Short mmCIF file of C-alpha atoms and ligand atoms in Angstrom, two decimals:
data_model
loop_
_atom_site.label_atom_id
_atom_site.label_comp_id
_atom_site.label_asym_id
_atom_site.label_seq_id
_atom_site.Cartn_x
_atom_site.Cartn_y
_atom_site.Cartn_z
CA MET C 211 -77.52 -22.52 42.59
CA ARG C 212 -75.79 -25.64 41.28
CA LYS C 213 -78.23 -25.89 38.42
CA GLU C 214 -77.70 -22.24 37.50
CA SER C 215 -73.93 -22.54 37.34
CA GLN C 216 -74.31 -25.66 35.21
CA SER C 217 -76.48 -23.80 32.74
CA LEU C 218 -73.97 -20.95 32.72
CA ALA C 219 -71.23 -23.42 31.85
CA ALA C 220 -73.43 -24.82 29.09
CA GLU C 221 -74.02 -21.30 27.84
CA SER C 222 -70.27 -20.80 27.33
CA GLN C 223 -70.31 -23.64 24.77
CA TYR C 224 -72.26 -21.30 22.52
CA LYS C 225 -70.55 -19.36 19.74
CA VAL C 226 -72.28 -16.14 20.76
CA PRO C 227 -73.86 -15.39 24.15
CA LEU C 228 -77.63 -14.79 24.29
CA SER C 229 -77.02 -11.51 26.13
CA SER C 230 -74.12 -9.77 27.77
CA PRO C 231 -73.72 -6.80 30.10
CA ASP C 232 -71.55 -3.94 28.84
CA ILE C 233 -69.06 -3.28 31.65
CA THR C 234 -65.98 -1.08 31.20
CA ALA C 235 -63.01 -0.20 33.40
CA VAL C 236 -64.95 2.87 34.55
CA GLU C 237 -67.61 0.70 36.21
CA VAL C 238 -64.93 -1.52 37.79
CA GLU C 239 -63.19 1.54 39.22
CA ALA C 240 -66.44 3.00 40.58
CA VAL C 241 -67.24 -0.26 42.37
CA ASN C 242 -63.70 -0.40 43.76
CA VAL C 243 -64.02 3.09 45.15
CA VAL C 244 -67.18 2.12 47.03
CA LEU C 245 -65.59 -1.03 48.43
CA GLN C 246 -62.59 0.95 49.61
CA SER C 247 -64.85 3.55 51.23
CA ARG C 248 -66.47 0.83 53.40
CA TRP C 249 -69.84 2.65 53.04
CA LEU C 250 -71.99 -0.03 51.46
CA SER C 251 -75.63 0.98 51.89
CA MET C 252 -77.78 4.13 51.93
CA GLY C 253 -75.16 6.64 50.83
CA SER C 254 -74.17 9.11 48.17
CA GLU C 255 -73.97 6.57 45.32
CA THR C 256 -77.67 5.81 45.72
CA GLN C 257 -78.45 9.52 45.65
CA ASN C 258 -76.24 10.14 42.58
CA PHE C 259 -77.79 7.24 40.72
CA GLU C 260 -81.32 8.45 41.50
CA ASP C 261 -80.51 12.03 40.47
CA THR C 262 -79.00 10.83 37.19
CA ILE C 263 -82.01 8.68 36.27
CA ALA C 264 -84.52 11.37 37.30
CA ALA C 265 -82.78 13.86 35.01
CA TYR C 266 -82.46 11.32 32.20
CA ALA C 267 -86.09 10.21 32.31
CA GLY C 268 -87.42 13.73 32.89
CA VAL C 269 -89.17 13.01 36.20
CA GLU C 270 -89.23 14.64 39.63
CA HIS C 271 -88.51 11.59 41.76
CA ALA C 272 -86.49 8.42 41.24
CA LEU C 273 -86.08 5.70 43.85
CA THR C 274 -83.59 2.85 43.60
CA VAL C 275 -84.90 -0.57 44.54
CA ASN C 276 -83.28 -4.00 44.54
CA SER C 277 -85.31 -5.36 41.60
CA GLY C 278 -87.79 -4.26 38.99
CA THR C 279 -90.33 -6.52 40.68
CA ALA C 280 -89.82 -4.74 44.01
CA GLY C 281 -90.33 -1.42 42.22
CA LEU C 282 -93.60 -2.56 40.64
CA HIS C 283 -94.79 -3.84 44.01
CA LEU C 284 -94.13 -0.42 45.57
CA CYS C 285 -96.18 1.21 42.78
CA VAL C 286 -99.07 -1.15 43.49
CA ARG C 287 -98.94 -0.15 47.17
CA ALA C 288 -98.67 3.57 46.30
CA ALA C 289 -101.73 3.27 44.05
CA GLY C 290 -103.66 1.94 47.04
CA ILE C 291 -104.42 -1.35 45.31
CA GLY C 292 -105.66 -4.01 47.72
CA PRO C 293 -107.65 -7.25 47.95
CA GLY C 294 -110.19 -7.68 45.14
CA ASP C 295 -109.20 -4.49 43.33
CA LEU C 296 -109.11 -4.81 39.55
CA VAL C 297 -106.17 -3.76 37.41
CA ILE C 298 -106.24 -4.00 33.62
CA THR C 299 -103.03 -5.46 32.21
CA THR C 300 -101.79 -8.00 29.66
CA PRO C 301 -100.66 -11.62 29.83
CA PHE C 302 -97.92 -10.95 27.22
CA SER C 303 -95.23 -9.86 29.67
CA PHE C 304 -92.66 -11.05 32.13
CA VAL C 305 -94.54 -12.68 35.00
CA ALA C 306 -93.60 -9.99 37.54
CA SER C 307 -96.00 -7.39 36.08
CA SER C 308 -98.96 -9.54 37.14
CA ASN C 309 -97.40 -11.12 40.23
CA VAL C 310 -97.13 -7.77 41.99
CA LEU C 311 -100.96 -7.53 41.81
CA LEU C 312 -101.31 -11.00 43.29
CA PHE C 313 -98.97 -10.00 46.15
CA GLU C 314 -101.77 -7.64 47.28
CA ARG C 315 -104.57 -10.10 46.41
CA ALA C 316 -105.73 -7.79 43.64
CA ILE C 317 -107.14 -9.32 40.45
CA PRO C 318 -105.42 -8.80 37.10
CA VAL C 319 -108.00 -8.17 34.37
CA PHE C 320 -106.22 -9.37 31.27
CA VAL C 321 -106.84 -7.87 27.86
CA ASP C 322 -105.06 -9.13 24.76
CA VAL C 323 -102.27 -7.31 22.90
CA ASP C 324 -101.73 -5.54 19.61
CA PRO C 325 -100.22 -8.15 17.25
CA ALA C 326 -97.71 -5.67 15.76
CA SER C 327 -96.00 -4.65 18.99
CA GLY C 328 -97.20 -7.06 21.68
CA ASN C 329 -98.28 -4.02 23.69
CA ILE C 330 -101.67 -3.61 25.38
CA ASP C 331 -104.57 -3.39 22.90
CA VAL C 332 -106.05 0.01 23.68
CA ALA C 333 -109.43 -0.70 22.02
CA GLN C 334 -109.85 -3.69 24.35
CA VAL C 335 -108.90 -1.58 27.36
CA ARG C 336 -111.59 0.94 26.40
CA GLN C 337 -114.19 -1.81 26.12
CA ALA C 338 -113.09 -3.41 29.38
CA VAL C 339 -113.23 -0.09 31.26
CA ASP C 340 -116.75 0.60 29.96
CA ASP C 341 -117.97 -2.91 30.70
CA LEU C 342 -116.44 -3.03 34.17
CA LYS C 343 -118.09 0.29 35.01
CA THR C 344 -121.44 -1.07 33.72
CA GLY C 345 -121.10 -4.17 35.89
CA GLY C 346 -123.18 -7.35 35.74
CA ALA C 347 -122.81 -9.62 32.71
CA ALA C 348 -120.91 -6.97 30.75
CA ALA C 349 -118.24 -6.85 33.43
CA ALA C 350 -118.20 -10.59 33.99
CA LYS C 351 -116.87 -11.38 30.53
CA TRP C 352 -113.58 -9.61 31.38
CA LEU C 353 -113.16 -11.36 34.71
CA PRO C 354 -111.44 -14.70 35.28
CA ARG C 355 -113.49 -17.92 35.37
CA LYS C 356 -112.40 -18.61 38.94
CA GLY C 357 -112.12 -16.16 41.81
CA ALA C 358 -114.24 -13.41 40.24
CA GLU C 359 -116.61 -13.36 43.25
CA ALA C 360 -113.88 -11.41 45.08
CA ALA C 361 -113.87 -8.72 42.36
CA GLY C 362 -114.06 -5.16 43.64
CA GLU C 363 -113.43 -1.84 42.00
CA LEU C 364 -111.33 -1.02 38.93
CA LYS C 365 -108.32 0.92 40.25
CA ALA C 366 -105.59 1.05 37.64
CA ILE C 367 -104.17 0.16 34.25
CA LEU C 368 -100.75 -1.47 34.07
CA PRO C 369 -99.32 -1.30 30.52
CA VAL C 370 -96.00 -2.94 29.69
CA ASP C 371 -93.50 -1.41 27.23
CA VAL C 372 -92.77 -4.70 25.53
CA PHE C 373 -89.19 -5.35 24.34
CA GLY C 374 -88.37 -1.62 24.66
CA GLN C 375 -91.27 -0.20 22.68
CA PRO C 376 -93.60 2.15 24.61
CA ALA C 377 -97.26 1.24 25.04
CA ASP C 378 -99.80 3.58 23.41
CA LEU C 379 -100.06 5.83 26.45
CA ASP C 380 -102.16 8.80 25.30
CA PRO C 381 -105.51 6.99 25.13
CA LEU C 382 -104.71 5.19 28.39
CA LEU C 383 -103.95 8.50 30.13
CA ALA C 384 -107.25 9.91 28.84
CA MET C 385 -109.19 6.91 30.16
CA ALA C 386 -107.40 7.16 33.49
CA GLU C 387 -108.37 10.81 33.74
CA ASP C 388 -112.02 10.11 32.87
CA HIS C 389 -112.41 7.22 35.28
CA ASN C 390 -110.05 8.19 38.09
CA LEU C 391 -107.63 5.33 37.49
CA LYS C 392 -103.88 5.18 38.13
CA ILE C 393 -101.42 4.26 35.40
CA ILE C 394 -98.53 2.04 36.46
CA GLU C 395 -96.14 1.76 33.52
CA ASP C 396 -93.96 -1.32 33.48
CA ALA C 397 -91.05 0.31 31.67
CA CYS C 398 -88.65 -2.38 32.90
CA GLU C 399 -87.70 -3.15 29.29
CA ALA C 400 -87.80 0.41 27.97
CA ILE C 401 -85.43 2.80 29.70
CA GLY C 402 -84.57 5.57 27.24
CA ALA C 403 -87.40 4.77 24.83
CA GLU C 404 -89.60 7.65 23.64
CA TYR C 405 -93.32 7.75 22.95
CA LYS C 406 -94.29 10.66 20.68
CA GLY C 407 -91.16 12.46 21.88
CA SER C 408 -91.70 11.80 25.62
CA LYS C 409 -89.40 9.55 27.61
CA ALA C 410 -90.79 6.18 28.73
CA GLY C 411 -91.82 6.44 32.35
CA SER C 412 -92.27 10.21 32.36
CA GLN C 413 -96.05 10.38 31.84
CA ALA C 414 -97.52 7.61 33.97
CA ASP C 415 -98.44 8.07 37.64
CA TYR C 416 -95.64 5.63 38.44
CA ALA C 417 -93.18 3.77 36.25
CA VAL C 418 -90.40 1.27 36.82
CA PHE C 419 -87.09 0.49 35.10
CA ALA C 420 -85.17 -2.72 35.73
CA PHE C 421 -81.47 -3.46 35.74
CA TYR C 422 -81.06 -7.25 35.59
CA PRO C 423 -77.88 -8.15 33.63
CA ASN C 424 -79.68 -8.69 30.30
CA LYS C 425 -81.35 -5.25 30.38
CA GLN C 426 -80.08 -2.20 28.48
CA MET C 427 -78.14 -1.16 31.59
CA THR C 428 -77.43 -3.18 34.71
CA THR C 429 -76.77 -3.02 38.44
CA GLY C 430 -76.56 -6.82 38.75
CA GLU C 431 -79.97 -6.98 40.38
CA GLY C 432 -81.87 -3.72 40.72
CA GLY C 433 -84.53 -1.35 39.57
CA MET C 434 -85.78 2.23 39.78
CA VAL C 435 -89.24 3.65 40.44
CA VAL C 436 -89.97 7.04 38.87
CA THR C 437 -92.86 9.39 39.57
CA ASN C 438 -93.82 13.06 39.61
CA ASP C 439 -96.00 12.53 42.69
CA ALA C 440 -94.05 13.76 45.75
CA GLU C 441 -96.38 12.13 48.26
CA ALA C 442 -96.20 8.75 46.50
CA ALA C 443 -92.42 9.04 46.30
CA ALA C 444 -92.17 9.65 50.05
CA PHE C 445 -94.48 6.71 50.76
CA MET C 446 -92.55 4.34 48.47
CA SER C 447 -89.27 5.56 49.95
CA ALA C 448 -90.56 4.59 53.40
CA LEU C 449 -91.87 1.21 52.21
CA ARG C 450 -88.57 0.21 50.60
CA ASN C 451 -86.84 0.99 53.89
CA GLN C 452 -88.82 -1.31 56.23
CA GLY C 453 -91.69 1.16 56.48
CA ARG C 454 -89.63 3.87 58.19
CA ALA C 455 -91.31 7.23 57.61
CA PRO C 456 -89.29 10.47 57.80
CA GLY C 457 -88.36 10.95 61.46
CA ASP C 458 -88.69 7.24 62.32
CA THR C 459 -85.65 5.83 64.12
CA TRP C 460 -84.02 2.55 62.99
CA LEU C 461 -86.50 0.48 65.01
CA ALA C 462 -89.60 2.58 64.37
CA HIS C 463 -91.81 1.48 61.48
CA THR C 464 -94.81 3.63 60.66
CA HIS C 465 -95.85 1.42 57.72
CA LEU C 466 -95.77 -2.25 56.82
CA GLY C 467 -92.62 -2.13 54.71
CA TYR C 468 -89.98 -4.23 53.02
CA ASN C 469 -86.27 -4.29 52.52
CA TYR C 470 -86.26 -3.25 48.87
CA ARG C 471 -83.11 -1.10 49.14
CA LEU C 472 -80.32 -1.23 46.56
CA ASP C 473 -76.77 -1.32 47.98
CA GLU C 474 -74.07 1.27 47.25
CA ILE C 475 -71.95 -1.10 45.17
CA SER C 476 -74.85 -1.70 42.78
CA ALA C 477 -75.79 1.98 42.78
CA ALA C 478 -72.24 2.98 41.81
CA LEU C 479 -72.34 0.50 38.94
CA GLY C 480 -75.76 1.79 37.91
CA HIS C 481 -74.66 5.41 38.07
CA ILE C 482 -71.86 4.82 35.55
CA GLN C 483 -74.12 2.68 33.38
CA ALA C 484 -76.71 5.48 33.36
CA THR C 485 -74.12 7.98 32.13
CA ARG C 486 -73.29 5.51 29.32
CA LEU C 487 -76.92 4.68 28.51
CA ASP C 488 -77.25 6.66 25.28
CA GLU C 489 -73.99 5.17 24.00
CA MET C 490 -75.19 1.63 24.82
CA LEU C 491 -78.65 2.25 23.32
CA ALA C 492 -77.03 3.49 20.11
CA LYS C 493 -74.93 0.31 19.93
CA ARG C 494 -78.03 -1.83 20.48
CA ALA C 495 -79.80 0.06 17.68
CA GLN C 496 -76.85 -0.68 15.42
CA VAL C 497 -77.02 -4.40 16.22
CA ALA C 498 -80.78 -4.37 15.51
CA GLU C 499 -80.10 -2.71 12.18
CA TRP C 500 -77.51 -5.39 11.26
CA TYR C 501 -80.12 -8.04 12.03
CA GLU C 502 -82.81 -6.25 10.02
CA GLN C 503 -80.49 -6.00 7.01
CA ARG C 504 -79.87 -9.76 7.08
CA LEU C 505 -83.24 -11.12 8.26
CA GLY C 506 -85.66 -8.56 6.82
CA ASP C 507 -86.10 -10.51 3.60
CA LEU C 508 -86.03 -14.01 5.05
CA ALA C 509 -89.39 -15.64 4.20
CA LEU C 510 -89.75 -17.75 7.35
CA VAL C 511 -89.18 -15.07 9.98
CA GLU C 512 -90.77 -11.71 10.71
CA THR C 513 -88.50 -9.03 12.15
CA PRO C 514 -89.71 -6.58 14.84
CA GLN C 515 -92.11 -3.80 13.86
CA ILE C 516 -91.59 -0.29 15.16
CA LEU C 517 -94.79 1.73 15.65
CA ASP C 518 -95.19 5.32 14.44
CA THR C 519 -95.73 6.38 18.07
CA THR C 520 -92.27 5.04 18.98
CA THR C 521 -90.07 8.05 18.31
CA ARG C 522 -87.16 6.25 19.93
CA MET C 523 -86.86 2.51 20.35
CA SER C 524 -84.85 1.27 23.30
CA TRP C 525 -83.84 -2.17 22.09
CA PHE C 526 -84.04 -4.65 24.98
CA VAL C 527 -84.09 -7.99 23.17
CA TYR C 528 -84.25 -8.88 19.51
CA VAL C 529 -87.30 -11.10 19.05
CA VAL C 530 -88.21 -12.42 15.62
CA ARG C 531 -91.36 -14.39 14.92
CA VAL C 532 -91.26 -17.56 12.93
CA THR C 533 -94.12 -18.15 10.49
CA PRO C 534 -96.87 -20.49 11.77
CA GLU C 535 -95.64 -23.52 9.81
CA ILE C 536 -92.27 -23.49 11.63
CA ASP C 537 -91.95 -25.47 14.89
CA ARG C 538 -90.29 -22.82 17.04
CA ASP C 539 -89.20 -25.16 19.83
CA ALA C 540 -87.61 -27.59 17.36
CA LEU C 541 -85.84 -24.61 15.80
CA ILE C 542 -84.42 -23.60 19.22
CA HIS C 543 -83.05 -27.11 19.55
CA LYS C 544 -81.47 -27.02 16.10
CA LEU C 545 -79.94 -23.63 16.82
CA ALA C 546 -78.47 -24.92 20.09
CA GLU C 547 -76.85 -27.77 18.19
CA ARG C 548 -75.34 -25.17 15.89
CA GLY C 549 -73.97 -23.25 18.87
CA ILE C 550 -76.57 -20.48 18.86
CA PRO C 551 -78.63 -19.84 22.00
CA ALA C 552 -82.25 -18.72 21.51
CA ARG C 553 -85.29 -18.52 23.79
CA PRO C 554 -89.08 -18.27 23.55
CA TYR C 555 -90.29 -14.74 24.45
CA PHE C 556 -92.75 -14.42 26.32
CA ALA C 557 -94.54 -17.45 27.75
CA PRO C 558 -98.16 -16.27 28.28
CA ILE C 559 -98.74 -15.38 31.94
CA HIS C 560 -102.34 -16.63 32.04
CA LEU C 561 -101.16 -20.17 31.25
CA GLN C 562 -98.58 -20.37 34.05
CA PRO C 563 -99.63 -23.19 36.41
CA PHE C 564 -100.31 -20.99 39.45
CA MET C 565 -102.44 -18.61 37.33
CA VAL C 566 -104.48 -21.48 35.89
CA GLU C 567 -104.96 -22.84 39.40
CA GLN C 568 -106.05 -19.53 40.93
CA PHE C 569 -108.10 -18.08 38.07
CA GLY C 570 -109.04 -21.01 35.83
CA TYR C 571 -107.56 -19.66 32.59
CA GLN C 572 -107.54 -21.90 29.54
CA GLU C 573 -105.71 -22.09 26.28
CA GLY C 574 -107.55 -19.89 23.77
CA ASP C 575 -108.43 -17.16 26.29
CA TYR C 576 -105.92 -14.65 24.83
CA PRO C 577 -105.26 -15.73 21.24
CA VAL C 578 -102.88 -12.96 20.18
CA THR C 579 -100.72 -13.42 23.28
CA GLU C 580 -100.69 -17.18 22.74
CA ASP C 581 -99.81 -16.82 19.05
CA LEU C 582 -96.92 -14.45 19.83
CA GLY C 583 -95.88 -16.78 22.65
CA LYS C 584 -95.67 -19.71 20.24
CA ARG C 585 -93.82 -17.87 17.45
CA GLY C 586 -91.48 -15.49 19.30
CA LEU C 587 -87.77 -16.27 19.23
CA ALA C 588 -85.21 -14.13 21.06
CA ILE C 589 -81.81 -14.44 19.40
CA PRO C 590 -78.42 -13.25 20.73
CA PHE C 591 -78.45 -9.53 21.42
CA SER C 592 -76.39 -7.01 23.38
CA SER C 593 -74.54 -3.73 22.97
CA VAL C 594 -71.20 -5.55 22.81
CA MET C 595 -72.22 -7.75 19.88
CA THR C 596 -70.13 -7.37 16.72
CA GLU C 597 -71.31 -7.42 13.13
CA ALA C 598 -69.35 -10.67 12.66
CA GLN C 599 -71.35 -12.26 15.50
CA VAL C 600 -74.61 -11.06 13.97
CA GLU C 601 -73.50 -12.62 10.69
CA ILE C 602 -72.83 -15.99 12.37
CA VAL C 603 -76.25 -15.98 14.08
CA CYS C 604 -78.02 -15.12 10.82
CA GLN C 605 -76.20 -17.79 8.83
CA GLU C 606 -76.93 -20.46 11.43
CA LEU C 607 -80.57 -19.34 11.65
CA ALA C 608 -81.00 -19.53 7.88
CA ALA C 609 -79.36 -22.99 7.86
CA ALA C 610 -81.44 -24.24 10.81
CA LEU C 611 -84.64 -23.10 9.08
CA GLU C 612 -83.69 -25.24 6.08
CA ASP C 613 -82.86 -28.37 8.12
C1 LIG I 1781 -87.15 -7.34 33.74
C2 LIG I 1781 -88.61 -7.12 33.88
C3 LIG I 1781 -89.19 -6.87 35.13
C4 LIG I 1781 -88.42 -6.85 36.42
O1 LIG I 1781 -87.60 -7.93 36.61
P1 LIG I 1781 -86.60 -8.05 37.86
O2 LIG I 1781 -85.87 -9.31 37.56
O3 LIG I 1781 -87.43 -8.12 39.08
O4 LIG I 1781 -85.72 -6.84 37.87
C5 LIG I 1781 -90.54 -6.58 35.17
N1 LIG I 1781 -91.29 -6.56 34.06
C6 LIG I 1781 -90.77 -6.81 32.84
C7 LIG I 1781 -91.67 -6.74 31.64
C8 LIG I 1781 -89.42 -7.12 32.72
O5 LIG I 1781 -88.90 -7.41 31.52
#
């Protein structure tokens, strides 16, 4: 706690914040109304928020949860994933997308990512699915060095919509259909994005949005599971509420559940944010365009690439890649000295200490992920950023690159 508030204080020394929520008087008023009502959990704000997101994302069911991680965990439970089950996913993500598999003692089967987008490499998924179905030595080459003796059946694919750009879903959906697999879409970074004209989260078996303060919209902490599967929605609804099935009283628990509920204060905030989402996404797109105009021709950085399949980008962060000869971490330090915060994005999941310990991963196992992990640089980005702030960041970045 202490450490966090110290780093927040340090952050305020910066000329431009790394990220910032976009909160107006309307949100403040909505939160006030809830506080004055004294009804703080499981009420109409939760229902309104869910209805708004379901309509926005074009899905039948939306369930608020108290984090994106909690939402992904519910999806893993709904998919029936248990000990030893295999789930194909990527190590180029926020750690939660793999952790939720470990919570159930399932085994993530990592495949590398497409270098353009950082999204799951569909050709590798196809190969992995075929090899895992074949078994034996063919399957073994996709499994981790350590712990593979526990490997069971392939159950699901978990693609991540990295930085707000949807994963290439069509081939994944076709493979899922052919092999009876579930698709869990980690759309935590991609609310409002569109893949070939379809909203992120609307085509998978289950998908999750997240509302941490740096996301496109926020509830403080929070998330939302979306699905068109009524049975799964009812099951996840029970699990988030301590396993209470419909008809269970307060102290009756049909299932092993959790407290993954979102409170009414957060839901009221989220409801207003959801009604402002298109406005905020348009502002983020404008900020991205200002960056592209200034950084697009800079020799030492590569700006983000938008795929043809991305008919609408939902800008989450703005991550440039430095060219291989630049020391990214030294650059972050130089930028900090110039008053500009910047962060690596992402740190490869397979090289996190607990992953190495459990599965024996080594440097070199996922070269594209590792390369992107070494060269990615998230620079200040939010919907409240001004063109003048973008200009300052770009000037300091150009100067720091010349230091
Ligand atoms: C934000 C995010 C999550 C969820 O994070 P929470 O902090 O639990 O809300 C999950 N996956 C990815 C890729 C994310 O960016």
